[in-house]
XYZ file of C-alpha atoms in Angstrom:
775
model
C 62.309 10.420 18.044
C 61.542 8.446 21.124
C 64.045 6.001 19.791
C 66.772 8.938 21.352
C 65.916 8.456 24.438
C 66.136 5.866 26.827
C 62.554 4.544 27.464
C 62.006 2.431 30.863
C 59.095 -0.886 30.306
C 56.797 0.767 31.853
C 56.512 3.758 28.915
C 57.099 1.967 25.986
C 54.483 -0.689 27.266
C 52.203 2.700 27.573
C 53.557 4.440 24.538
C 53.137 0.446 22.467
C 48.776 1.427 24.460
C 48.646 4.796 23.199
C 48.823 3.953 19.579
C 51.418 7.547 19.086
C 53.567 6.544 16.396
C 54.626 9.967 15.484
C 56.434 12.425 18.155
C 58.577 15.293 16.892
C 58.239 17.770 20.486
C 60.914 18.969 22.504
C 60.835 16.668 25.255
C 58.857 13.475 24.917
C 56.069 12.672 26.105
C 53.360 9.683 26.544
C 49.657 10.435 26.383
C 46.707 8.226 27.824
C 43.632 8.441 27.562
C 42.280 10.035 30.970
C 42.632 11.262 34.463
C 42.635 8.480 36.556
C 44.835 5.895 34.209
C 47.381 8.860 34.289
C 47.449 8.534 37.477
C 48.597 4.346 37.112
C 51.284 5.329 34.235
C 52.962 7.752 37.052
C 52.386 5.037 39.841
C 53.723 2.118 37.794
C 57.061 4.298 36.783
C 57.522 5.778 40.026
C 57.416 1.854 41.483
C 59.903 1.047 38.497
C 61.832 3.284 39.632
C 61.834 2.782 43.286
C 62.332 -0.086 42.831
C 65.488 -0.455 40.946
C 66.733 2.522 43.218
C 65.739 1.317 46.557
C 67.897 4.647 48.362
C 67.188 7.197 46.328
C 65.878 10.571 45.982
C 62.936 11.603 45.428
C 59.959 14.521 44.949
C 56.421 14.481 44.552
C 53.548 16.818 43.941
C 51.106 18.193 45.997
C 47.471 19.034 45.609
C 44.545 17.723 43.548
C 46.684 17.117 40.073
C 48.265 13.070 41.984
C 45.297 12.237 43.544
C 44.873 9.170 41.050
C 48.542 8.899 42.070
C 48.491 8.244 45.186
C 45.799 6.062 44.979
C 47.332 3.428 42.278
C 50.658 3.784 44.152
C 48.629 2.217 47.179
C 47.392 0.139 45.293
C 50.026 -1.563 43.032
C 51.613 -1.640 46.355
C 48.804 -3.381 48.610
C 47.960 -6.041 45.635
C 51.200 -6.693 44.609
C 50.809 -10.440 43.812
C 47.165 -10.370 43.586
C 46.006 -12.169 41.039
C 44.712 -8.298 39.437
C 47.701 -6.494 40.948
C 50.236 -8.715 39.069
C 47.919 -8.121 35.783
C 48.314 -4.929 35.884
C 52.449 -5.814 36.012
C 52.819 -8.374 33.582
C 50.823 -5.891 31.361
C 52.425 -2.217 31.730
C 56.045 -2.927 32.127
C 56.380 -4.023 35.355
C 55.664 -7.994 35.828
C 59.343 -8.731 36.259
C 60.230 -6.157 39.354
C 60.338 -6.865 42.357
C 58.216 -5.058 44.754
C 60.174 -1.544 45.404
C 60.256 -1.061 49.566
C 60.302 2.785 50.058
C 61.280 3.074 53.388
C 64.878 3.868 52.036
C 63.777 6.274 50.445
C 64.565 10.105 50.285
C 61.780 12.505 50.225
C 62.345 16.590 49.606
C 59.688 18.733 49.319
C 59.385 20.295 46.435
C 57.357 24.019 47.365
C 55.211 26.022 50.772
C 53.563 28.695 50.818
C 56.040 31.281 53.228
C 54.715 31.676 55.977
C 51.854 29.225 57.304
C 51.803 26.517 59.840
C 52.950 23.391 59.794
C 49.779 22.050 61.319
C 47.680 23.873 58.896
C 45.809 20.888 56.649
C 45.244 23.670 54.314
C 50.058 23.142 54.309
C 51.964 21.334 51.183
C 54.516 19.952 55.437
C 51.161 18.404 56.529
C 50.006 16.908 52.673
C 53.147 15.433 52.631
C 52.932 13.960 55.566
C 49.836 12.739 55.532
C 49.995 11.435 51.858
C 53.710 10.198 50.838
C 55.498 10.341 54.907
C 52.684 7.531 56.378
C 50.550 6.992 53.305
C 53.714 5.516 51.127
C 55.222 4.668 54.918
C 58.315 6.694 53.168
C 60.939 7.856 56.399
C 60.205 11.208 58.137
C 63.848 10.890 59.922
C 65.647 11.400 56.195
C 62.308 13.311 54.854
C 63.537 16.802 53.420
C 61.012 18.846 54.754
C 60.022 22.632 54.517
C 58.108 23.356 58.146
C 57.541 27.260 57.905
C 57.089 26.387 62.169
C 61.482 25.669 62.559
C 62.370 28.432 59.981
C 65.319 29.940 61.924
C 64.824 34.100 62.315
C 66.052 37.130 64.324
C 65.962 36.697 68.053
C 64.623 32.572 67.890
C 60.615 33.993 67.168
C 58.452 32.657 65.554
C 57.044 33.695 62.387
C 53.877 35.086 64.103
C 56.211 38.056 65.548
C 58.120 39.020 63.162
C 55.370 39.333 61.040
C 52.167 39.630 62.678
C 50.356 40.926 59.372
C 51.314 37.449 57.502
C 52.906 39.361 55.160
C 56.666 39.271 54.336
C 58.509 41.886 51.985
C 61.532 41.003 50.795
C 62.213 44.954 49.325
C 64.214 44.839 52.237
C 66.832 42.459 50.854
C 68.179 45.856 49.121
C 66.856 48.799 50.989
C 67.045 50.241 54.447
C 64.373 49.652 57.204
C 62.457 52.436 58.641
C 61.184 50.851 61.513
C 62.709 48.523 64.314
C 60.275 45.937 63.697
C 61.506 45.323 59.991
C 65.081 45.857 61.512
C 63.763 42.535 62.282
C 61.750 42.019 59.124
C 65.235 42.506 57.093
C 67.511 39.923 59.819
C 64.580 37.145 59.230
C 64.392 37.146 55.920
C 68.572 37.346 55.366
C 68.083 33.961 57.539
C 65.699 32.556 55.858
C 67.866 32.835 51.924
C 70.795 31.085 54.134
C 68.169 28.463 55.562
C 67.254 27.752 51.663
C 70.656 27.892 51.013
C 71.349 24.519 52.851
C 68.432 23.565 52.528
C 69.490 23.222 48.620
C 72.992 22.194 49.462
C 71.146 19.102 51.413
C 69.765 17.803 48.137
C 73.066 18.120 46.180
C 75.151 16.328 48.318
C 72.976 13.709 47.632
C 73.807 14.092 44.152
C 70.178 16.091 43.359
C 66.637 14.461 42.937
C 66.417 11.290 41.176
C 62.258 10.851 40.486
C 60.869 13.824 39.999
C 57.434 14.390 39.486
C 55.925 17.795 39.375
C 52.469 19.210 37.535
C 52.197 22.696 35.634
C 50.882 25.173 36.395
C 48.583 27.935 33.869
C 51.424 30.467 33.011
C 53.478 26.767 33.151
C 55.064 27.303 36.500
C 57.061 23.840 37.732
C 56.369 23.736 41.194
C 56.938 27.542 42.301
C 58.938 28.502 39.605
C 56.760 30.753 37.536
C 56.928 32.586 34.193
C 60.579 34.589 33.980
C 61.524 32.549 36.221
C 66.099 31.682 35.716
C 66.537 27.869 34.624
C 69.361 27.684 36.684
C 67.276 29.452 39.605
C 67.491 27.047 43.430
C 66.012 26.977 46.257
C 64.822 30.713 47.334
C 61.913 32.735 49.385
C 59.777 34.535 46.648
C 56.952 35.984 44.875
C 54.604 34.527 42.599
C 52.877 35.484 39.918
C 48.480 36.522 39.349
C 47.775 32.847 37.860
C 49.600 30.647 40.503
C 47.865 33.403 42.976
C 44.723 32.258 41.524
C 45.067 28.263 41.588
C 46.522 28.567 45.127
C 43.171 31.162 46.173
C 41.368 27.393 46.654
C 43.800 26.985 49.192
C 45.032 29.277 51.128
C 41.142 31.035 51.781
C 40.631 32.813 47.932
C 43.779 35.709 46.908
C 43.150 38.600 49.682
C 45.215 35.734 51.236
C 47.588 34.207 48.004
C 48.200 37.195 46.723
C 49.866 38.265 49.812
C 51.233 34.924 51.085
C 55.283 33.969 49.574
C 56.231 30.760 48.854
C 59.383 29.227 49.586
C 59.804 26.962 46.436
C 63.238 24.620 44.865
C 64.591 25.951 41.490
C 64.680 25.078 37.780
C 68.328 23.804 38.752
C 67.448 21.643 41.241
C 65.456 19.862 39.398
C 67.998 18.842 37.090
C 70.889 19.398 38.373
C 71.178 15.135 38.931
C 71.936 14.067 34.941
C 70.083 10.580 35.366
C 67.155 11.881 37.058
C 64.263 10.982 36.119
C 61.833 14.493 35.463
C 58.229 13.923 34.851
C 55.732 17.020 34.262
C 51.888 15.354 34.325
C 48.844 16.895 32.830
C 45.498 16.769 32.477
C 41.956 18.312 30.978
C 42.303 20.888 27.604
C 42.502 23.373 29.799
C 45.973 22.869 29.890
C 46.934 22.546 25.953
C 47.609 25.489 24.967
C 51.107 25.835 27.807
C 52.006 22.160 27.436
C 52.182 22.641 23.033
C 54.002 25.934 24.521
C 56.555 24.146 27.025
C 57.152 20.870 24.304
C 57.443 22.715 20.917
C 59.603 25.843 22.076
C 63.282 25.826 22.683
C 65.453 25.636 25.742
C 62.596 29.545 27.352
C 62.648 31.130 30.653
C 58.783 31.667 29.798
C 58.459 28.105 29.912
C 60.117 26.567 32.551
C 59.099 23.587 31.344
C 61.801 23.872 28.926
C 64.505 22.819 31.708
C 63.554 18.855 30.611
C 65.122 19.271 28.229
C 68.119 19.215 29.905
C 67.560 15.359 30.450
C 67.593 13.019 28.723
C 64.911 11.163 31.290
C 62.665 14.046 31.151
C 58.916 13.980 30.034
C 55.858 14.949 29.782
C 53.010 11.903 30.596
C 49.383 13.306 29.585
C 46.127 12.924 28.465
C 44.880 13.610 25.438
C 42.514 16.626 26.078
C 46.198 17.293 27.369
C 47.878 16.926 24.047
C 44.734 17.927 22.076
C 47.098 21.446 20.630
C 50.518 19.687 19.955
C 51.335 20.091 16.060
C 51.579 16.018 16.523
C 47.910 15.696 17.704
C 46.622 18.746 14.695
C 48.477 16.775 12.601
C 47.269 13.116 13.116
C 43.406 13.789 13.717
C 43.747 15.476 10.435
C 45.667 12.572 8.346
C 44.337 9.550 9.997
C 40.074 7.922 9.803
C 37.997 9.011 8.122
C 37.856 12.591 7.191
C 34.657 14.512 8.920
C 32.882 17.563 8.032
C 34.156 19.299 11.347
C 37.660 18.163 10.030
C 36.336 20.320 7.200
C 34.949 22.843 9.019
C 37.982 23.642 11.483
C 40.385 23.954 8.535
C 39.125 26.215 6.764
C 38.322 27.978 10.103
C 41.293 28.102 11.737
C 42.888 28.882 8.092
C 41.498 31.835 8.395
C 42.845 33.556 10.925
C 46.385 31.602 10.253
C 46.449 33.932 7.469
C 43.774 36.161 8.969
C 41.736 36.353 6.616
C 38.988 36.905 5.752
C 36.019 33.812 4.727
C 35.002 35.311 1.658
C 38.997 36.127 1.238
C 40.340 32.837 0.737
C 41.619 31.278 -2.707
C 41.990 27.753 -3.512
C 45.935 28.556 -4.141
C 44.700 29.515 0.540
C 43.319 26.116 0.343
C 46.175 23.826 -1.070
C 49.013 25.320 0.376
C 48.369 24.526 4.100
C 48.953 20.953 5.456
C 45.664 20.473 6.666
C 43.170 22.722 4.234
C 44.760 20.912 1.313
C 43.028 17.556 2.766
C 40.082 17.877 1.873
C 38.413 15.718 -0.370
C 36.973 17.104 -3.460
C 37.620 21.054 -2.488
C 36.823 23.035 -4.400
C 35.985 27.246 -4.555
C 33.105 26.510 -3.319
C 35.370 24.709 -0.133
C 35.435 28.144 2.044
C 30.982 28.888 0.529
C 29.834 25.856 2.418
C 31.661 26.119 6.150
C 30.219 29.449 5.878
C 27.027 28.444 4.952
C 27.486 25.585 6.995
C 27.796 28.684 10.475
C 25.219 30.795 9.073
C 22.517 28.084 9.512
C 23.710 27.520 13.181
C 23.264 31.146 13.769
C 20.313 30.532 11.967
C 19.089 27.396 15.414
C 19.989 29.889 17.581
C 17.977 32.759 16.448
C 14.064 30.183 16.198
C 11.874 31.157 19.004
C 11.197 28.643 20.782
C 7.480 27.238 22.495
C 5.176 25.046 24.286
C 8.700 23.844 26.218
C 9.341 23.337 29.453
C 13.146 24.119 29.390
C 15.623 22.226 33.092
C 18.648 24.711 33.359
C 21.515 22.917 35.004
C 24.383 23.952 36.631
C 27.610 22.558 38.796
C 27.742 25.353 40.379
C 25.785 28.701 41.147
C 26.344 30.847 38.898
C 27.088 28.577 36.035
C 23.642 28.879 34.458
C 24.266 32.647 33.655
C 27.859 32.692 32.669
C 26.935 29.871 30.195
C 23.948 30.823 28.641
C 22.165 33.647 30.216
C 20.960 35.673 26.664
C 20.125 31.752 25.160
C 17.379 32.033 28.219
C 15.799 35.483 27.957
C 15.210 35.255 24.561
C 13.418 31.766 25.685
C 11.405 33.182 28.824
C 10.400 35.850 26.712
C 7.701 33.354 24.988
C 4.720 33.066 27.843
C 3.853 29.567 27.003
C 6.986 28.530 28.019
C 7.884 26.971 31.862
C 11.179 27.874 32.905
C 12.769 25.593 35.559
C 16.353 25.901 36.964
C 18.789 23.710 39.633
C 22.096 23.955 40.511
C 23.523 20.563 41.738
C 25.812 20.948 44.306
C 25.600 23.679 47.538
C 28.833 25.330 46.782
C 29.996 26.905 49.836
C 33.432 26.787 49.258
C 33.189 29.568 46.736
C 31.826 31.510 49.895
C 34.767 32.973 52.232
C 34.536 33.213 56.037
C 35.245 36.519 55.825
C 32.361 37.283 54.032
C 30.174 35.171 56.455
C 31.111 37.121 59.645
C 30.855 40.605 57.749
C 27.069 39.361 56.935
C 26.792 38.059 60.380
C 27.348 40.719 62.136
C 25.465 43.465 59.996
C 22.910 41.233 60.945
C 23.254 41.252 65.069
C 23.493 44.643 64.495
C 20.704 44.447 63.025
C 18.188 42.595 65.206
C 19.798 45.090 67.956
C 17.758 47.860 66.071
C 14.876 45.658 65.344
C 15.331 45.950 62.008
C 14.620 42.266 60.843
C 10.877 42.225 62.304
C 9.851 39.172 62.057
C 12.047 37.111 64.038
C 8.677 39.389 66.388
C 6.175 37.490 64.753
C 4.439 34.675 68.116
C 5.175 31.383 64.810
C 7.583 32.880 62.860
C 10.702 30.106 64.582
C 7.852 27.461 65.042
C 6.808 27.468 60.827
C 6.943 31.286 59.983
C 10.321 31.662 59.215
C 9.972 29.296 56.021
C 6.987 32.010 54.800
C 7.059 34.538 52.354
C 11.003 33.747 50.268
C 8.782 34.827 47.288
C 8.982 38.162 49.263
C 11.763 37.811 50.231
C 13.448 37.441 46.384
C 10.765 40.914 45.570
C 12.062 42.774 48.151
C 15.787 42.469 47.588
C 14.973 43.110 43.850
C 13.060 46.079 44.749
C 16.345 47.919 46.557
C 18.162 47.013 43.017
C 16.437 49.455 40.781
C 15.776 51.817 44.029
C 19.445 51.765 44.333
C 19.326 51.074 47.986
C 22.968 49.412 48.364
C 21.656 49.166 52.187
C 18.440 47.549 52.128
C 20.435 44.657 49.675
C 22.187 44.014 52.264
C 18.694 44.004 55.440
C 17.688 41.577 52.570
C 20.273 39.445 52.197
C 20.167 39.443 56.397
C 16.738 38.778 56.561
C 16.949 35.207 54.087
C 20.171 34.347 56.935
C 18.127 34.510 59.988
C 15.706 32.007 58.339
C 18.815 29.611 57.082
C 19.596 29.794 59.781
C 16.899 29.073 61.751
C 16.414 25.800 59.974
C 20.233 24.511 60.530
C 20.304 25.379 64.271
C 17.037 24.364 64.556
C 16.487 27.630 66.211
C 13.547 28.082 69.737
C 13.536 32.029 70.034
C 15.640 35.660 69.447
C 18.108 34.716 72.561
C 19.223 31.593 70.618
C 19.354 33.253 67.206
C 21.596 35.545 68.632
C 23.911 33.457 70.517
C 24.199 30.783 67.363
C 25.257 33.853 65.355
C 28.128 34.648 68.046
C 29.143 31.642 67.943
C 29.610 30.970 64.228
C 31.683 33.972 63.864
C 33.436 33.003 67.368
C 34.117 29.433 65.522
C 34.701 31.040 61.908
C 37.452 33.656 63.696
C 39.239 30.756 65.050
C 39.526 29.204 61.658
C 42.502 29.724 59.442
C 41.609 30.152 55.621
C 41.345 27.356 53.544
C 40.283 25.070 57.251
C 36.921 22.702 56.221
C 34.695 24.129 57.913
C 32.118 22.250 60.373
C 29.063 20.464 58.567
C 26.902 23.358 59.688
C 28.888 26.777 58.376
C 29.345 24.520 55.080
C 25.095 24.530 54.677
C 25.161 27.997 55.781
C 27.052 29.293 53.120
C 25.369 26.987 50.732
C 21.812 28.350 51.606
C 23.701 31.407 51.111
C 24.772 30.986 47.725
C 21.058 29.480 47.028
C 19.410 33.028 47.812
C 21.862 34.253 45.349
C 20.696 31.901 42.841
C 16.560 32.831 43.205
C 17.444 36.005 42.540
C 19.293 36.506 39.238
C 15.893 34.538 37.895
C 13.829 36.626 39.854
C 14.781 38.913 37.321
C 12.178 37.553 35.482
C 9.188 36.779 37.522
C 10.712 32.444 37.691
C 9.300 32.675 40.711
C 11.976 30.585 44.361
C 9.719 27.513 44.269
C 11.076 26.850 39.962
C 14.804 26.543 41.389
C 15.943 23.648 42.943
C 18.605 23.040 45.283
C 19.964 19.680 45.176
C 22.542 19.965 47.301
C 24.755 16.326 45.470
C 26.495 14.307 48.432
C 29.666 13.934 46.016
C 30.609 18.206 47.717
C 32.890 17.325 50.570
C 35.051 20.269 50.652
C 37.116 17.796 50.959
C 41.101 18.090 48.654
C 39.920 14.491 46.663
C 36.194 14.082 46.450
C 34.172 10.665 46.088
C 32.865 9.714 42.874
C 29.710 10.313 42.263
C 27.081 7.311 44.027
C 24.609 5.613 42.323
C 21.511 6.190 45.088
C 22.561 9.237 46.635
C 23.564 12.022 44.121
C 21.536 10.165 40.802
C 18.445 9.384 42.419
C 17.258 13.310 43.456
C 18.147 14.485 40.246
C 16.057 11.402 38.757
C 13.070 12.678 40.965
C 13.843 15.356 39.715
C 13.064 14.582 36.168
C 10.342 12.776 37.025
C 8.371 16.237 38.668
C 9.407 18.168 36.211
C 9.172 16.541 32.711
C 11.391 18.280 31.071
C 11.334 18.134 26.840
C 15.001 20.927 26.888
C 17.374 20.004 30.064
C 20.923 21.900 29.667
C 23.776 20.908 31.390
C 27.776 21.625 31.219
C 28.923 19.472 29.175
C 32.660 20.157 29.771
C 35.659 18.583 28.147
C 37.425 15.891 29.638
C 38.733 17.281 33.916
C 41.735 17.914 35.674
C 40.663 15.753 38.557
C 37.871 16.255 40.725
C 36.199 18.080 39.110
C 32.996 19.518 40.253
C 31.232 20.220 36.567
C 32.408 16.433 34.901
C 31.082 14.479 38.865
C 28.315 16.107 38.008
C 27.638 15.377 34.218
C 28.366 11.861 35.536
C 25.743 11.995 37.157
C 23.716 13.873 34.933
C 24.234 11.276 32.409
C 23.298 8.104 34.006
C 19.762 9.393 35.317
C 18.984 10.007 32.438
C 20.238 7.272 30.815
C 18.073 5.665 33.878
C 14.943 8.241 33.180
C 14.633 6.674 29.828
C 14.085 2.537 30.355
C 11.068 4.335 32.883
C 9.718 7.085 29.607
C 10.214 7.371 25.870
C 12.657 10.404 25.970
C 12.686 10.309 21.709
C 11.333 13.679 21.960
C 13.357 14.613 24.690
C 16.531 16.851 23.804
C 19.784 18.112 25.652
C 21.357 21.051 25.369
C 25.223 21.236 26.447
C 27.407 24.409 27.381
C 30.588 25.977 28.426
C 31.125 29.419 30.392
C 34.081 30.354 31.776
C 36.930 27.305 32.523
C 35.809 25.843 28.715
C 35.079 26.751 25.864
C 33.285 25.528 23.195
C 35.624 25.853 19.927
C 33.231 26.965 16.655
C 33.309 23.225 15.070
C 32.255 21.638 18.464
C 29.339 23.642 18.544
C 25.605 23.141 16.511
C 23.914 26.924 17.567
C 25.284 30.041 18.051
C 23.607 32.264 19.583
C 24.007 35.736 19.054
C 24.358 38.118 21.863
C 23.864 42.167 22.352
C 25.252 44.353 24.294
C 21.858 44.618 26.198
C 21.789 40.870 26.902
C 24.948 41.811 28.488
C 24.726 43.579 30.155
C 21.915 42.115 32.171
C 24.026 39.601 32.670
C 26.751 41.724 33.720
C 24.068 43.419 36.498
C 22.778 40.327 37.897
C 26.250 39.333 38.844
C 26.830 42.348 40.259
C 24.011 42.636 41.749
C 22.546 39.247 43.290
C 26.266 37.117 43.292
C 27.869 39.193 46.302
C 29.398 36.247 47.323
C 31.453 36.547 44.166
C 31.520 40.078 43.184
C 35.143 40.580 44.957
C 36.453 37.436 42.762
C 37.591 35.740 46.644
C 38.643 32.763 43.799
C 38.917 34.136 40.334
C 39.935 32.776 37.100
C 43.650 32.545 36.409
C 42.477 34.490 33.004
C 41.207 37.301 34.585
C 41.467 39.474 38.274
C 38.083 40.080 38.914
C 34.191 39.096 38.415
C 33.812 35.712 36.831
C 31.043 38.039 34.056
C 33.919 39.994 32.826
C 35.925 36.236 31.678
C 31.938 35.400 30.392
C 31.819 38.040 28.029
C 35.753 37.946 26.858
C 35.038 34.636 25.291
C 31.344 36.178 24.276
C 33.395 38.366 22.245
C 36.635 36.251 21.546
C 33.438 33.815 20.094
C 32.288 36.771 17.245
C 35.920 37.683 16.316
C 36.535 33.458 14.688
C 32.851 33.337 13.334
C 33.148 37.846 11.620
C 36.924 36.270 10.461
C 34.770 33.449 8.615
C 32.010 35.507 7.125
C 32.680 38.781 7.153
C 31.707 42.018 9.580
C 28.741 43.135 7.429
C 27.256 39.642 7.682
C 26.903 41.461 10.986
C 25.681 44.692 11.115
C 23.412 44.421 7.269
C 21.966 40.912 8.450
C 17.910 41.340 7.887
C 17.543 40.463 11.846
C 17.087 43.337 13.860
C 18.904 40.601 17.087
C 21.936 39.015 14.831
C 22.818 42.930 14.019
C 23.470 44.250 17.653
C 24.953 40.800 18.157
C 28.332 41.962 19.938
C 29.110 38.566 21.617
C 27.672 34.993 20.086
C 27.269 31.953 22.276
C 27.947 28.566 20.774
C 26.264 25.298 22.575
C 25.335 22.124 21.586
C 22.262 20.453 21.177
C 21.428 16.756 21.473
C 19.235 13.883 21.307
C 19.166 11.326 24.096
C 21.026 8.706 22.266
C 23.591 11.446 21.067
C 23.989 12.177 24.789
C 24.255 9.103 26.199
C 26.749 8.585 23.999
C 28.723 12.025 24.799
C 29.112 11.314 28.019
C 30.002 7.279 27.571
C 33.079 8.774 25.708
C 33.729 11.033 29.203
C 33.178 8.881 31.288
C 36.051 6.372 30.522
C 38.298 8.362 32.180
C 36.192 7.093 35.385
C 36.590 3.188 34.568
C 39.180 1.741 36.458
C 38.216 4.116 39.569
C 40.043 2.679 42.729
C-alpha cells in the first residue's frame, strides 16, 4: 500500500528496518520496536521536513508522549556532524540532508486548557515555550500561541474576574443570562469565540499547518477533538469527554479540576487544511492498540477523529509494535510468519469462540477450517479444541494449588497495585500458616494524593490537637522517640474502627499517623512547632495551583500517607508493619519527564531487600511495552536488574517470579500460565479493603479512562471479563458443576505468569530493548 504514497527517505529507511511487508489500512503506518525508537523516527522525519521547509508552519504535541521526539531532535541538532550523529543520519535517510535551521519556522500551539494561567508549569503554553520555543530555538515572535491571560474578555477584565470559579458555562452561547455576572460571561464567551476564529484565520493565512505531530487519546481524540467531533471542525472553545478528562487529571491535579475545565483546540479541518501537510499521529504501548486499529481500519468517520488523516497523501501513523498489535496486518503476520507455537493454537481457538460466540464444545471441524487463523494450525483435528480446553484446565489447576513453606515477596510500583492485581491469590497464600509474607511498594506514590485531601486531613488533625484528642503528643518522650513507636497499634486501632463502622475514629487514626509523619519529616520538637508546621503546610498547599509540583517534604508527607494506607490493607490479614517495605525509589520525582532507573540509586535498595528477606517467590507487575515515562515499566527494569545481580551471588534456580497485571493492562488467556478463581467473597474483601484503607483514592481523583470511579471497580470488571472469555471456551457448567467449591464459587478469574529466573530475565530483556539508546 505504501507504494501509493510519497515516502520520504527517512520513512523508506524505517520501513525497510521494520520488516513490515503488507499494509492494508486506510492510512499508512510505520512501526518501530519501542517508544524511544519512535522518538528517533519522528525526530528524523521532522528534521528532514524542516530542512526542506525552513520557513514552514509546524504544530507539535505536549505532554509525556513527545519525550523522546524532543530528546532525539535536540541530540541530532547538537551532534549533526559528530561520528554518532553522522552514523544515525546515514542509517535513517538523512545522510545527504543539510543541517536544518529551525529559527524561521512558525510554531502553532495545538491546544490549551481554559482558563489556565500561562505561568503555571502544567499549562501547555508553558510547555511549548520551555521545550519548543526555547528548546528548539524557535521564534517567539512568529509563534501562534494560546495564552489564556491575554485572550480579551468583556470590559478588558481577566478570566479570574469573569469566571471566578474557573468554570465556563457554554450554555450561555444559546440562553439568556440570569444576572450581571452571566451577562459578562456571555459577552466574554462570544469574544473568546471571536478570538478562536481569528486564531484559525492566522493559520490559514499562512497556508495551513505544514508539519503536524500529535498523539492519540484512549477515545481516539486528536488534539482535543474528542470522539464525535465534526470532521470539518476548526479552532474553538469546547468541552471534553470523560476519557479525555481522566487523562488530563494528572496534569491538572485531579478529575475534580479537569472535569470542570474547558479547552481551546485547533480543529480536525485545521490539521488537514493544507493538502500537502505532513500529519503524523504517534501511539505507543498496547493500551492504545484498540483505538489504533479502529482509527486505521475505519472509513472517514467522526467517531474516530484520526480518520481525517485519510484526506492527506502524507498522513501517517507512527506506532510501536505494541500499539500496532491489534491491526489486522499485525495479526496476519503473527499467525502467518515464523514457527507455529502452542500459544498461537490457544489464541486462535479462543478468539474463534469469541468471533462466533460459541462454546468450545460446539466448535466443529468446519468452523476451524473456515477461520483464516485456526485453519493454519498444524495437524488440525476434531481434538484440537479439546486440547486447548485441557491446557486452560491445567492453568486453573495450577491456580488451585496450595502453597506451603514459602517466603513470599509481593511487589508493586504504586500503592494498591498488588491488591488490585492479585489479592485473591494472596489471601489463599496467607491462609496457610507455614507461609511468610512480605509486601513492598517501590515508589512513594505521592502524585496520587491531591492537595485538597492533605489540606482536609491536616485541618482535621489540627482540630483534634486543639481538642486534646491526639494524646500521644503529651507524652514526655513523644518528640524524641515516641513518634516512632506503636505503629502496629495505629494500624490495629484504625481497623477496629473499620469493623465498628466508626468513620470519625478512622479519620482520627489517619491523623495520628500524619502527626508521626510530620515529626519525622520536619524534625518537630514540641507541640507548638507541630501546630506551626501544620499551618505552614496548609498555607503552601492553598497557595499552590492544582497540578503544581510540591516541595520535597510535602511529597514525602503525601507518600507516607499512601504508605499508611498500604499497611492497613495487609493488616487485614495480620501482616505486621515490619513486613511492609517502603522503598521510595529515587527516579520517581513528579517531573513531566522522569529519569530512567539508576543502577546504584534504584537497584541497590531492591537487591538489599532480596538479601534480607530471601524470598522463594517474588511477584511484580509484568506490563507490556510502556507508552513513555511509565512507573510500572521503570520499576520492572530496576527489579529485573536486582534479580540479575542477586543471581550472581546466590543460586536462584528454585526462585519463582510471578508476573501480574491490574487495571492498566490485562493478560490474554494465551499469555498467562496460571488462572486463579475469584469468588464474590474475594471481590468483597478487595472492595472493602480498598474503600476503607485507600482513603486518598476513594474519590478517584486520578481515575482510569475506562471508569469514572474507584480502581477497585475496574479490577473487578477485569476479573469478570476474564471469566467470560474462559467460560466461552470451557462452558459455564464446567464452573458450576466442578468438584472443587473454589471453582464453583468463581465469578471472576485472575491471570498471571509464573516464571523461573531465566524466563523472567529473558522477558525483561525483551522489554528492556525499549530503553536502549536512551540519551
